[in-house]
Amino acid sequence: MSTEFDVVVIGAGPGGYVAAIRASQLGLKTAIIERENLGGVCLNWGCIPTKALLKSGEIFEQLSHLGGYGLAVEKASFDFAKIIDRSRGVAKTMSNGIAFLMKKHKIEVVEGEARLEKGTPSPKVVVALKAGGSRTIQAGSVILASGARARDIPAIGAVSDGDKIWTYRDALAPKAMPKSLVVIGSGAIGIEFASFYRALGAEVTVVEAVDRIMPVEDAEVSKAAQKAFEKRGITFRIGAKVTKVEKTATGVSVAIEAGGKAEVLTAAVCIVAVGIAPNTEGLESVGLTLDRGHVVTGKHGETNVPGLYAIGDAAGPPWLAHKASHEGIHAAEHIAGYKTPAVHSPIPGCTYANPQVASVGLTEAAAKAAGIEVKAGRFPFKVNGKAVAAGETEGFVKTIFDGKTGALIGAHMIGHEVTEMIQGFVTAITLEATEEDLHGIVYAHPTMSEAMHEAALDAYGRVLHI
């Protein structure tokens, strides 16, 4: 059977558009289908616009600390509408950039919503076109990059209405600045919005079901993060179960239970940040195997349906843009016949609040639970020369080594711009670096990254500056 394209990609988020570019680079005739905006959730309603908001919040917060730098301003204020407009402008710029890349690589963009039907050599893709009508596309291979959406909790009334109960999308472009918020969930999304709105003066309470905030992070980082956020005025309810969310005349009421006690929190707005739901409805019709809504894939992104691959959020956690992009590249290369090895790089996680949190690999608790003899090192920014000079002394770097082999197996950071620093440890773990390798690296001085060196030295009793 003849095919119209070698590869068709469903979804133009950071996994899908990167997969399409790589497929085109490899000489494959490629099309990409997007029902909304090029760049997907990440560029339009996630990773990028949230960072624009957080930057505005960070700068405004810094204005109250200028005295420490010998500076002063009078009557600091902000224009909330302009902050939101800047964020939306950043998102539009990035989405337009993706359109340019599609044109540059001769990738056909099909605007509409896709569904799959059984076909050979891969499922047929039927697109309900934005412009009206439909189009059926047959390709040699199909890459499913359909992403995910915010998860509501209907059982307790936590369902977005865009007015008083928000998901991340509503929180990115509200009509007005709320005076108070309750945030359900202390993962990266919940903490980032809590940080932004608190920086602009909102009263913020974060509710977390487990016994510490940011539960995927190392316990020491979670503890330090809570202390730092509380210092900035964010209130937490830890180990708290949300039992009901109701809209009121003035906002919302959020009923919680914690430690056997019931409490009702009130605020202007509630942000629901409790995870995602994959966009995989209806895929069972082509025989695709799903696990709790996520597509089951092999080591190259292949599924049980011939010619069909799945990447990114639709294929399971971690739900991160950089993971999706890496999987998209890998799938495209596998389709093109490359003998590409399975993905083996560890995937870093980053939270862009103030302070930032970044991590990769095993936490200390996870390493010990796995029976690994752990050597852990720590180094605080408060004695790092660059951090002291910059007035950014909050936080620390923590390293986790396998005590028997010397292999670096985890790294965890909290502090200023640690999301930029974590990549050094990602590279080290990927290249199977040991303590000898890290101890022998020369770090530029003065830099905050010197704390990475010191934390590695500390794990083996060789720390120099404490």
Short mmCIF file of C-alpha atoms in Angstrom, two decimals:
data_model
loop_
_atom_site.label_atom_id
_atom_site.label_comp_id
_atom_site.label_asym_id
_atom_site.label_seq_id
_atom_site.Cartn_x
_atom_site.Cartn_y
_atom_site.Cartn_z
CA MET A 1 0.00 0.00 0.00
CA SER A 2 1.32 3.43 -0.91
CA THR A 3 1.59 5.98 1.85
CA GLU A 4 1.24 9.74 1.79
CA PHE A 5 3.98 10.29 4.37
CA ASP A 6 6.82 8.31 5.88
CA VAL A 7 5.97 9.64 9.34
CA VAL A 8 2.99 11.46 10.76
CA VAL A 9 3.21 12.93 14.26
CA ILE A 10 0.08 13.54 16.31
CA GLY A 11 0.64 16.50 18.62
CA ALA A 12 3.01 19.44 18.21
CA GLY A 13 4.24 19.79 21.78
CA PRO A 14 7.93 19.56 22.72
CA GLY A 15 7.93 15.83 22.05
CA GLY A 16 5.98 15.91 18.80
CA TYR A 17 7.57 18.86 17.02
CA VAL A 18 11.10 17.70 17.91
CA ALA A 19 10.27 14.19 16.65
CA ALA A 20 9.02 15.71 13.39
CA ILE A 21 12.17 17.80 12.95
CA ARG A 22 14.43 14.81 13.55
CA ALA A 23 12.41 12.64 11.16
CA SER A 24 12.71 15.30 8.47
CA GLN A 25 16.46 15.63 9.09
CA LEU A 26 16.73 11.90 8.44
CA GLY A 27 15.09 12.26 5.02
CA LEU A 28 11.61 11.09 6.00
CA LYS A 29 8.60 12.85 4.50
CA THR A 30 6.84 14.14 7.59
CA ALA A 31 3.54 15.68 8.65
CA ILE A 32 2.47 16.91 12.07
CA ILE A 33 -1.08 17.32 13.35
CA GLU A 34 -2.04 19.86 16.01
CA ARG A 35 -5.54 20.73 17.18
CA GLU A 36 -4.65 23.93 18.99
CA ASN A 37 -1.25 25.71 18.99
CA LEU A 38 2.18 24.67 17.76
CA GLY A 39 4.33 24.03 20.81
CA GLY A 40 1.56 22.30 22.71
CA VAL A 41 0.85 22.87 26.38
CA CYS A 42 4.51 23.44 27.26
CA LEU A 43 5.16 26.45 25.05
CA ASN A 44 1.66 27.91 25.22
CA TRP A 45 0.22 27.04 28.63
CA GLY A 46 2.99 25.45 30.67
CA CYS A 47 6.77 25.51 30.86
CA ILE A 48 7.46 28.75 29.03
CA PRO A 49 4.73 31.21 30.09
CA THR A 50 5.01 30.12 33.74
CA LYS A 51 8.70 31.01 33.68
CA ALA A 52 7.81 34.45 32.35
CA LEU A 53 5.40 34.96 35.26
CA LEU A 54 7.92 33.66 37.78
CA LYS A 55 10.57 36.07 36.49
CA SER A 56 8.21 39.00 37.02
CA GLY A 57 7.46 37.76 40.52
CA GLU A 58 11.13 37.24 41.31
CA ILE A 59 12.10 40.76 40.21
CA PHE A 60 9.23 42.34 42.14
CA GLU A 61 10.20 40.40 45.26
CA GLN A 62 13.82 41.54 44.90
CA LEU A 63 12.73 45.17 45.02
CA SER A 64 12.04 44.78 48.74
CA HIS A 65 15.63 43.63 49.34
CA LEU A 66 17.51 46.31 47.40
CA GLY A 67 18.83 47.91 50.56
CA GLY A 68 21.21 45.02 50.98
CA TYR A 69 22.84 45.99 47.68
CA GLY A 70 23.04 49.68 48.55
CA LEU A 71 20.11 50.51 46.27
CA ALA A 72 16.65 51.94 46.76
CA VAL A 73 13.41 52.49 44.86
CA GLU A 74 10.28 54.35 45.89
CA LYS A 75 6.70 53.16 45.62
CA ALA A 76 7.36 49.84 43.91
CA SER A 77 4.25 48.54 42.16
CA PHE A 78 3.15 46.20 39.42
CA ASP A 79 0.61 46.10 36.62
CA PHE A 80 -0.91 42.63 36.75
CA ALA A 81 -2.43 42.85 33.28
CA LYS A 82 0.95 43.74 31.79
CA ILE A 83 2.59 40.82 33.61
CA ILE A 84 0.05 38.45 32.08
CA ASP A 85 0.36 40.09 28.66
CA ARG A 86 4.14 39.68 28.75
CA SER A 87 3.76 36.00 29.58
CA ARG A 88 1.28 35.46 26.74
CA GLY A 89 3.58 37.38 24.38
CA VAL A 90 6.49 35.11 25.27
CA ALA A 91 4.32 32.06 24.56
CA LYS A 92 3.21 33.48 21.19
CA THR A 93 6.81 34.24 20.21
CA MET A 94 7.89 30.69 20.95
CA SER A 95 4.90 29.18 19.11
CA ASN A 96 5.69 31.32 16.05
CA GLY A 97 9.23 30.00 16.26
CA ILE A 98 7.93 26.45 15.98
CA ALA A 99 5.97 27.43 12.87
CA PHE A 100 9.21 28.72 11.35
CA LEU A 101 10.98 25.45 12.17
CA MET A 102 8.20 23.40 10.56
CA LYS A 103 8.52 25.47 7.37
CA LYS A 104 12.33 25.29 7.43
CA HIS A 105 12.28 21.49 7.64
CA LYS A 106 9.49 21.12 5.04
CA ILE A 107 7.13 19.50 7.54
CA GLU A 108 3.47 19.73 6.57
CA VAL A 109 1.36 21.11 9.41
CA VAL A 110 -2.21 19.79 9.52
CA GLU A 111 -4.51 21.81 11.78
CA GLY A 112 -7.19 19.70 13.37
CA GLU A 113 -8.01 16.92 15.81
CA ALA A 114 -6.80 13.43 14.99
CA ARG A 115 -8.16 9.99 15.71
CA LEU A 116 -6.74 6.62 14.79
CA GLU A 117 -8.35 3.81 12.81
CA LYS A 118 -6.98 0.40 12.04
CA GLY A 119 -4.78 0.31 8.99
CA THR A 120 -1.59 -1.03 7.40
CA PRO A 121 1.39 -0.55 7.68
CA SER A 122 0.34 1.73 10.54
CA PRO A 123 -3.01 2.99 11.83
CA LYS A 124 -4.80 5.45 9.57
CA VAL A 125 -5.02 8.99 10.92
CA VAL A 126 -8.37 10.71 10.41
CA VAL A 127 -8.25 14.45 11.06
CA ALA A 128 -11.25 16.66 11.76
CA LEU A 129 -9.82 19.79 10.18
CA LYS A 130 -10.06 23.20 11.83
CA ALA A 131 -11.03 24.66 8.48
CA GLY A 132 -13.88 22.17 8.16
CA GLY A 133 -14.23 18.71 6.72
CA SER A 134 -11.88 15.83 7.32
CA ARG A 135 -8.74 14.26 5.92
CA THR A 136 -7.46 10.71 6.14
CA ILE A 137 -3.69 10.30 6.22
CA GLN A 138 -1.76 7.08 5.74
CA ALA A 139 1.87 6.95 6.83
CA GLY A 140 4.59 4.37 7.16
CA SER A 141 4.80 5.14 10.89
CA VAL A 142 2.77 7.19 13.34
CA ILE A 143 4.20 8.87 16.44
CA LEU A 144 1.59 9.58 19.08
CA ALA A 145 2.56 12.70 21.07
CA SER A 146 -0.90 13.67 22.27
CA GLY A 147 0.23 14.91 25.69
CA ALA A 148 -1.97 15.31 28.73
CA ARG A 149 -4.29 17.72 30.51
CA ALA A 150 -4.80 18.85 34.10
CA ARG A 151 -6.65 16.41 36.33
CA ASP A 152 -9.81 17.49 38.15
CA ILE A 153 -11.25 15.77 41.22
CA PRO A 154 -15.03 15.71 40.59
CA ALA A 155 -15.76 13.62 43.70
CA ILE A 156 -14.87 16.54 45.98
CA GLY A 157 -15.99 19.37 43.71
CA ALA A 158 -12.47 20.32 42.56
CA VAL A 159 -13.44 20.92 38.93
CA SER A 160 -12.11 23.91 37.03
CA ASP A 161 -14.60 26.60 36.10
CA GLY A 162 -12.05 29.22 35.02
CA ASP A 163 -13.44 31.62 37.62
CA LYS A 164 -12.93 30.47 41.21
CA ILE A 165 -11.50 26.99 40.68
CA TRP A 166 -8.45 26.95 38.46
CA THR A 167 -6.09 24.55 36.78
CA TYR A 168 -2.64 25.69 35.60
CA ARG A 169 -4.19 27.06 32.42
CA ASP A 170 -6.58 29.34 34.28
CA ALA A 171 -3.79 30.46 36.63
CA LEU A 172 -1.69 31.62 33.67
CA ALA A 173 -4.17 34.16 32.36
CA PRO A 174 -6.70 35.19 35.00
CA LYS A 175 -8.91 38.25 34.65
CA ALA A 176 -7.56 39.82 37.83
CA MET A 177 -4.95 39.32 40.53
CA PRO A 178 -6.50 37.23 43.35
CA LYS A 179 -5.99 38.42 46.91
CA SER A 180 -5.84 34.89 48.30
CA LEU A 181 -5.42 31.34 47.03
CA VAL A 182 -5.57 27.75 48.22
CA VAL A 183 -3.33 25.50 46.15
CA ILE A 184 -4.09 21.77 46.24
CA GLY A 185 -0.84 19.87 45.61
CA SER A 186 2.78 20.76 46.31
CA GLY A 187 4.42 19.34 43.23
CA ALA A 188 6.29 21.55 40.79
CA ILE A 189 3.14 23.14 39.29
CA GLY A 190 1.51 23.91 42.62
CA ILE A 191 4.68 25.29 44.17
CA GLU A 192 5.52 27.46 41.15
CA PHE A 193 2.10 29.15 41.17
CA ALA A 194 2.21 29.50 44.95
CA SER A 195 5.61 31.19 44.61
CA PHE A 196 4.48 33.57 41.85
CA TYR A 197 1.26 34.74 43.45
CA ARG A 198 2.86 35.09 46.88
CA ALA A 199 5.64 37.23 45.37
CA LEU A 200 2.94 39.65 44.19
CA GLY A 201 1.36 39.77 47.65
CA ALA A 202 -1.43 37.18 47.61
CA GLU A 203 -2.12 35.16 50.75
CA VAL A 204 -1.31 31.57 49.77
CA THR A 205 -1.99 28.26 51.49
CA VAL A 206 -0.72 25.01 49.98
CA VAL A 207 -2.41 21.72 50.91
CA GLU A 208 -0.38 18.51 50.53
CA ALA A 209 -1.73 15.01 51.18
CA VAL A 210 1.55 13.40 52.24
CA ASP A 211 3.77 14.28 55.19
CA ARG A 212 6.07 16.74 53.38
CA ILE A 213 5.96 19.15 50.49
CA MET A 214 7.52 18.33 47.11
CA PRO A 215 7.44 14.61 48.00
CA VAL A 216 9.44 13.43 44.97
CA GLU A 217 12.45 15.41 46.17
CA ASP A 218 15.09 14.35 48.68
CA ALA A 219 13.76 14.76 52.24
CA GLU A 220 16.43 17.33 53.16
CA VAL A 221 15.52 19.47 50.15
CA SER A 222 11.80 19.22 50.96
CA LYS A 223 12.44 20.39 54.51
CA ALA A 224 14.62 23.29 53.37
CA ALA A 225 12.10 24.26 50.69
CA GLN A 226 9.22 24.42 53.15
CA LYS A 227 11.27 26.59 55.50
CA ALA A 228 12.23 28.93 52.63
CA PHE A 229 8.66 29.24 51.34
CA GLU A 230 7.26 29.81 54.84
CA LYS A 231 9.83 32.58 55.29
CA ARG A 232 8.26 34.22 52.23
CA GLY A 233 4.80 33.95 53.77
CA ILE A 234 3.36 30.80 52.19
CA THR A 235 1.32 28.67 54.62
CA PHE A 236 1.24 24.88 54.41
CA ARG A 237 -1.15 22.16 55.51
CA ILE A 238 0.80 18.91 55.39
CA GLY A 239 -0.65 15.41 55.62
CA ALA A 240 -4.01 16.94 54.82
CA LYS A 241 -6.84 15.36 52.86
CA VAL A 242 -9.14 17.65 50.90
CA THR A 243 -12.70 16.48 51.46
CA LYS A 244 -14.70 19.15 49.65
CA VAL A 245 -14.26 22.23 47.48
CA GLU A 246 -17.19 24.61 47.19
CA LYS A 247 -17.70 27.93 45.48
CA THR A 248 -19.03 30.72 47.67
CA ALA A 249 -20.28 34.24 47.05
CA THR A 250 -16.80 35.64 47.70
CA GLY A 251 -14.57 32.80 46.46
CA VAL A 252 -14.09 29.21 47.57
CA SER A 253 -14.10 27.11 50.71
CA VAL A 254 -11.81 24.10 50.91
CA ALA A 255 -12.58 21.53 53.61
CA ILE A 256 -9.60 19.49 54.77
CA GLU A 257 -8.81 16.84 57.40
CA ALA A 258 -5.37 16.62 58.98
CA GLY A 259 -4.27 14.82 62.11
CA GLY A 260 -7.83 13.87 62.92
CA LYS A 261 -8.98 17.48 62.85
CA ALA A 262 -11.26 19.15 60.33
CA GLU A 263 -10.64 22.64 59.00
CA VAL A 264 -12.19 24.87 56.34
CA LEU A 265 -9.88 27.15 54.36
CA THR A 266 -11.33 30.13 52.53
CA ALA A 267 -9.81 32.08 49.64
CA ALA A 268 -10.69 33.97 46.49
CA VAL A 269 -9.44 31.16 44.27
CA CYS A 270 -8.47 27.49 44.49
CA ILE A 271 -5.79 26.07 42.17
CA VAL A 272 -6.03 22.32 41.58
CA ALA A 273 -2.52 20.98 40.92
CA VAL A 274 -2.83 17.24 41.54
CA GLY A 275 -1.34 15.76 38.39
CA ILE A 276 -2.41 15.07 34.85
CA ALA A 277 -4.64 12.83 32.75
CA PRO A 278 -3.17 11.52 29.47
CA ASN A 279 -4.94 12.35 26.20
CA THR A 280 -5.39 8.74 25.13
CA GLU A 281 -9.14 8.26 25.02
CA GLY A 282 -10.41 6.00 22.24
CA LEU A 283 -7.07 4.39 21.45
CA GLU A 284 -8.31 0.97 22.52
CA SER A 285 -10.23 0.88 19.23
CA VAL A 286 -6.99 0.20 17.34
CA GLY A 287 -5.92 -2.46 19.84
CA LEU A 288 -3.42 -0.29 21.71
CA THR A 289 -2.40 -1.51 25.15
CA LEU A 290 -2.90 1.06 27.92
CA ASP A 291 -1.94 1.03 31.58
CA ARG A 292 -4.04 3.40 33.72
CA GLY A 293 -4.58 5.56 30.67
CA HIS A 294 -0.95 5.67 29.56
CA VAL A 295 0.33 3.92 26.44
CA VAL A 296 2.56 0.93 27.11
CA THR A 297 5.76 1.24 25.06
CA GLY A 298 8.99 -0.62 24.43
CA LYS A 299 12.49 0.74 24.82
CA HIS A 300 12.29 2.66 21.53
CA GLY A 301 8.78 4.06 22.01
CA GLU A 302 7.19 1.31 19.95
CA THR A 303 3.73 0.04 20.96
CA ASN A 304 2.00 -3.30 20.49
CA VAL A 305 0.34 -1.90 17.33
CA PRO A 306 2.63 -2.22 14.28
CA GLY A 307 3.88 1.13 12.98
CA LEU A 308 2.64 3.08 16.01
CA TYR A 309 4.97 4.77 18.52
CA ALA A 310 4.10 6.80 21.62
CA ILE A 311 6.17 9.41 23.45
CA GLY A 312 5.93 12.04 26.17
CA ASP A 313 3.09 12.44 28.66
CA ALA A 314 0.86 9.98 26.79
CA ALA A 315 3.49 7.29 27.39
CA GLY A 316 3.76 7.80 31.14
CA PRO A 317 5.86 9.55 33.77
CA PRO A 318 7.89 11.54 34.34
CA TRP A 319 5.65 14.14 32.69
CA LEU A 320 8.40 16.48 31.56
CA ALA A 321 8.99 18.31 28.28
CA HIS A 322 12.65 17.33 28.04
CA LYS A 323 11.78 13.67 28.51
CA ALA A 324 9.24 13.94 25.69
CA SER A 325 11.73 15.61 23.34
CA HIS A 326 14.37 12.97 24.01
CA GLU A 327 11.87 10.17 23.38
CA GLY A 328 10.70 11.87 20.18
CA ILE A 329 14.23 12.02 18.78
CA HIS A 330 14.80 8.41 19.73
CA ALA A 331 11.57 7.21 18.10
CA ALA A 332 12.30 9.10 14.86
CA GLU A 333 15.80 7.61 14.67
CA HIS A 334 14.44 4.11 15.31
CA ILE A 335 11.88 4.54 12.53
CA ALA A 336 14.68 5.66 10.18
CA GLY A 337 16.62 2.48 10.93
CA TYR A 338 19.26 3.87 13.25
CA LYS A 339 20.76 1.35 15.65
CA THR A 340 20.10 3.78 18.47
CA PRO A 341 20.62 2.37 21.96
CA ALA A 342 17.80 2.63 24.46
CA VAL A 343 17.58 5.92 26.34
CA HIS A 344 19.84 5.67 29.39
CA SER A 345 20.33 9.25 30.52
CA PRO A 346 18.75 10.07 33.89
CA ILE A 347 16.00 12.65 33.67
CA PRO A 348 16.41 15.79 35.80
CA GLY A 349 13.50 17.44 37.54
CA CYS A 350 13.28 21.21 38.07
CA THR A 351 10.98 23.52 40.02
CA TYR A 352 11.37 27.19 39.13
CA ALA A 353 10.03 28.73 42.33
CA ASN A 354 12.05 31.08 44.52
CA PRO A 355 14.22 29.38 45.64
CA GLN A 356 14.60 26.93 42.78
CA VAL A 357 14.82 23.16 43.28
CA ALA A 358 16.58 20.71 40.95
CA SER A 359 17.40 17.03 41.20
CA VAL A 360 18.52 13.96 39.29
CA GLY A 361 18.91 10.31 40.16
CA LEU A 362 18.21 8.63 43.48
CA THR A 363 17.34 10.35 46.71
CA GLU A 364 19.25 9.26 49.80
CA ALA A 365 16.20 7.39 51.11
CA ALA A 366 15.63 5.60 47.78
CA ALA A 367 19.29 4.57 47.55
CA LYS A 368 19.25 3.13 51.07
CA ALA A 369 15.95 1.35 50.38
CA ALA A 370 17.64 -0.28 47.38
CA GLY A 371 20.36 -1.65 49.67
CA ILE A 372 23.06 0.70 48.39
CA GLU A 373 25.86 1.70 50.72
CA VAL A 374 25.46 5.46 50.56
CA LYS A 375 28.02 8.21 50.82
CA ALA A 376 26.30 11.61 50.91
CA GLY A 377 27.90 15.04 50.74
CA ARG A 378 26.49 18.52 51.27
CA PHE A 379 27.70 22.06 50.74
CA PRO A 380 25.78 25.25 51.62
CA PHE A 381 25.72 28.31 49.37
CA LYS A 382 26.17 30.55 52.42
CA VAL A 383 29.93 29.91 52.29
CA ASN A 384 30.25 30.01 48.50
CA GLY A 385 32.07 33.18 47.40
CA LYS A 386 29.94 33.92 44.34
CA ALA A 387 26.71 33.30 46.26
CA VAL A 388 27.79 35.64 49.07
CA ALA A 389 28.81 38.35 46.57
CA ALA A 390 25.49 37.99 44.72
CA GLY A 391 23.43 37.96 47.91
CA GLU A 392 22.04 34.52 46.98
CA THR A 393 23.16 32.41 49.94
CA GLU A 394 20.00 30.38 50.46
CA GLY A 395 20.19 26.62 49.88
CA PHE A 396 22.71 23.87 49.31
CA VAL A 397 23.95 21.10 47.02
CA LYS A 398 23.71 17.44 48.04
CA THR A 399 25.41 14.51 46.31
CA ILE A 400 24.71 10.78 46.64
CA PHE A 401 27.41 8.22 45.80
CA ASP A 402 27.49 4.43 45.80
CA GLY A 403 29.98 3.77 48.60
CA LYS A 404 31.21 0.52 47.04
CA THR A 405 31.75 1.64 43.43
CA GLY A 406 32.18 5.39 43.85
CA ALA A 407 29.52 6.02 41.21
CA LEU A 408 27.48 9.24 41.44
CA ILE A 409 23.87 8.06 41.70
CA GLY A 410 21.99 11.19 42.73
CA ALA A 411 22.24 14.95 43.17
CA HIS A 412 19.83 17.39 44.79
CA MET A 413 19.91 21.19 44.98
CA ILE A 414 17.94 24.11 46.31
CA GLY A 415 18.93 27.71 45.70
CA HIS A 416 19.43 30.44 43.12
CA GLU A 417 19.49 29.18 39.51
CA VAL A 418 20.16 25.56 40.51
CA THR A 419 18.01 24.54 37.55
CA GLU A 420 20.91 25.68 35.36
CA MET A 421 23.49 23.84 37.48
CA ILE A 422 21.83 20.41 37.62
CA GLN A 423 22.86 19.54 34.07
CA GLY A 424 26.46 19.08 35.22
CA PHE A 425 25.38 16.21 37.43
CA VAL A 426 23.09 14.78 34.71
CA THR A 427 26.09 14.60 32.41
CA ALA A 428 28.23 13.07 35.14
CA ILE A 429 25.74 10.28 35.86
CA THR A 430 25.19 9.61 32.14
CA LEU A 431 28.95 9.25 31.62
CA GLU A 432 29.17 7.00 34.70
CA ALA A 433 31.41 9.38 36.60
CA THR A 434 32.86 8.33 39.95
CA GLU A 435 34.02 10.37 42.91
CA GLU A 436 37.55 10.41 41.47
CA ASP A 437 36.29 12.00 38.26
CA LEU A 438 34.30 14.68 40.09
CA HIS A 439 37.06 15.40 42.59
CA GLY A 440 39.51 15.97 39.74
CA ILE A 441 37.39 18.44 37.77
CA VAL A 442 38.51 22.08 37.77
CA TYR A 443 35.63 24.47 38.50
CA ALA A 444 35.85 28.14 37.54
CA HIS A 445 36.14 30.58 40.45
CA PRO A 446 34.12 32.36 41.62
CA THR A 447 31.01 30.42 40.58
CA MET A 448 28.07 28.94 42.43
CA SER A 449 28.87 25.65 40.69
CA GLU A 450 31.91 25.33 42.96
CA ALA A 451 29.38 24.11 45.53
CA MET A 452 28.88 21.05 43.32
CA HIS A 453 32.59 20.24 43.64
CA GLU A 454 32.57 20.79 47.39
CA ALA A 455 29.51 18.57 47.87
CA ALA A 456 31.27 15.77 45.99
CA LEU A 457 34.37 16.27 48.15
CA ASP A 458 32.28 16.30 51.32
CA ALA A 459 30.86 12.84 50.62
CA TYR A 460 34.41 11.51 51.08
CA GLY A 461 35.54 13.75 53.94
CA ARG A 462 37.58 16.06 51.69
CA VAL A 463 35.48 19.24 51.76
CA LEU A 464 37.67 22.36 51.76
CA HIS A 465 35.61 25.42 52.70
CA ILE A 466 33.59 24.29 55.73
#
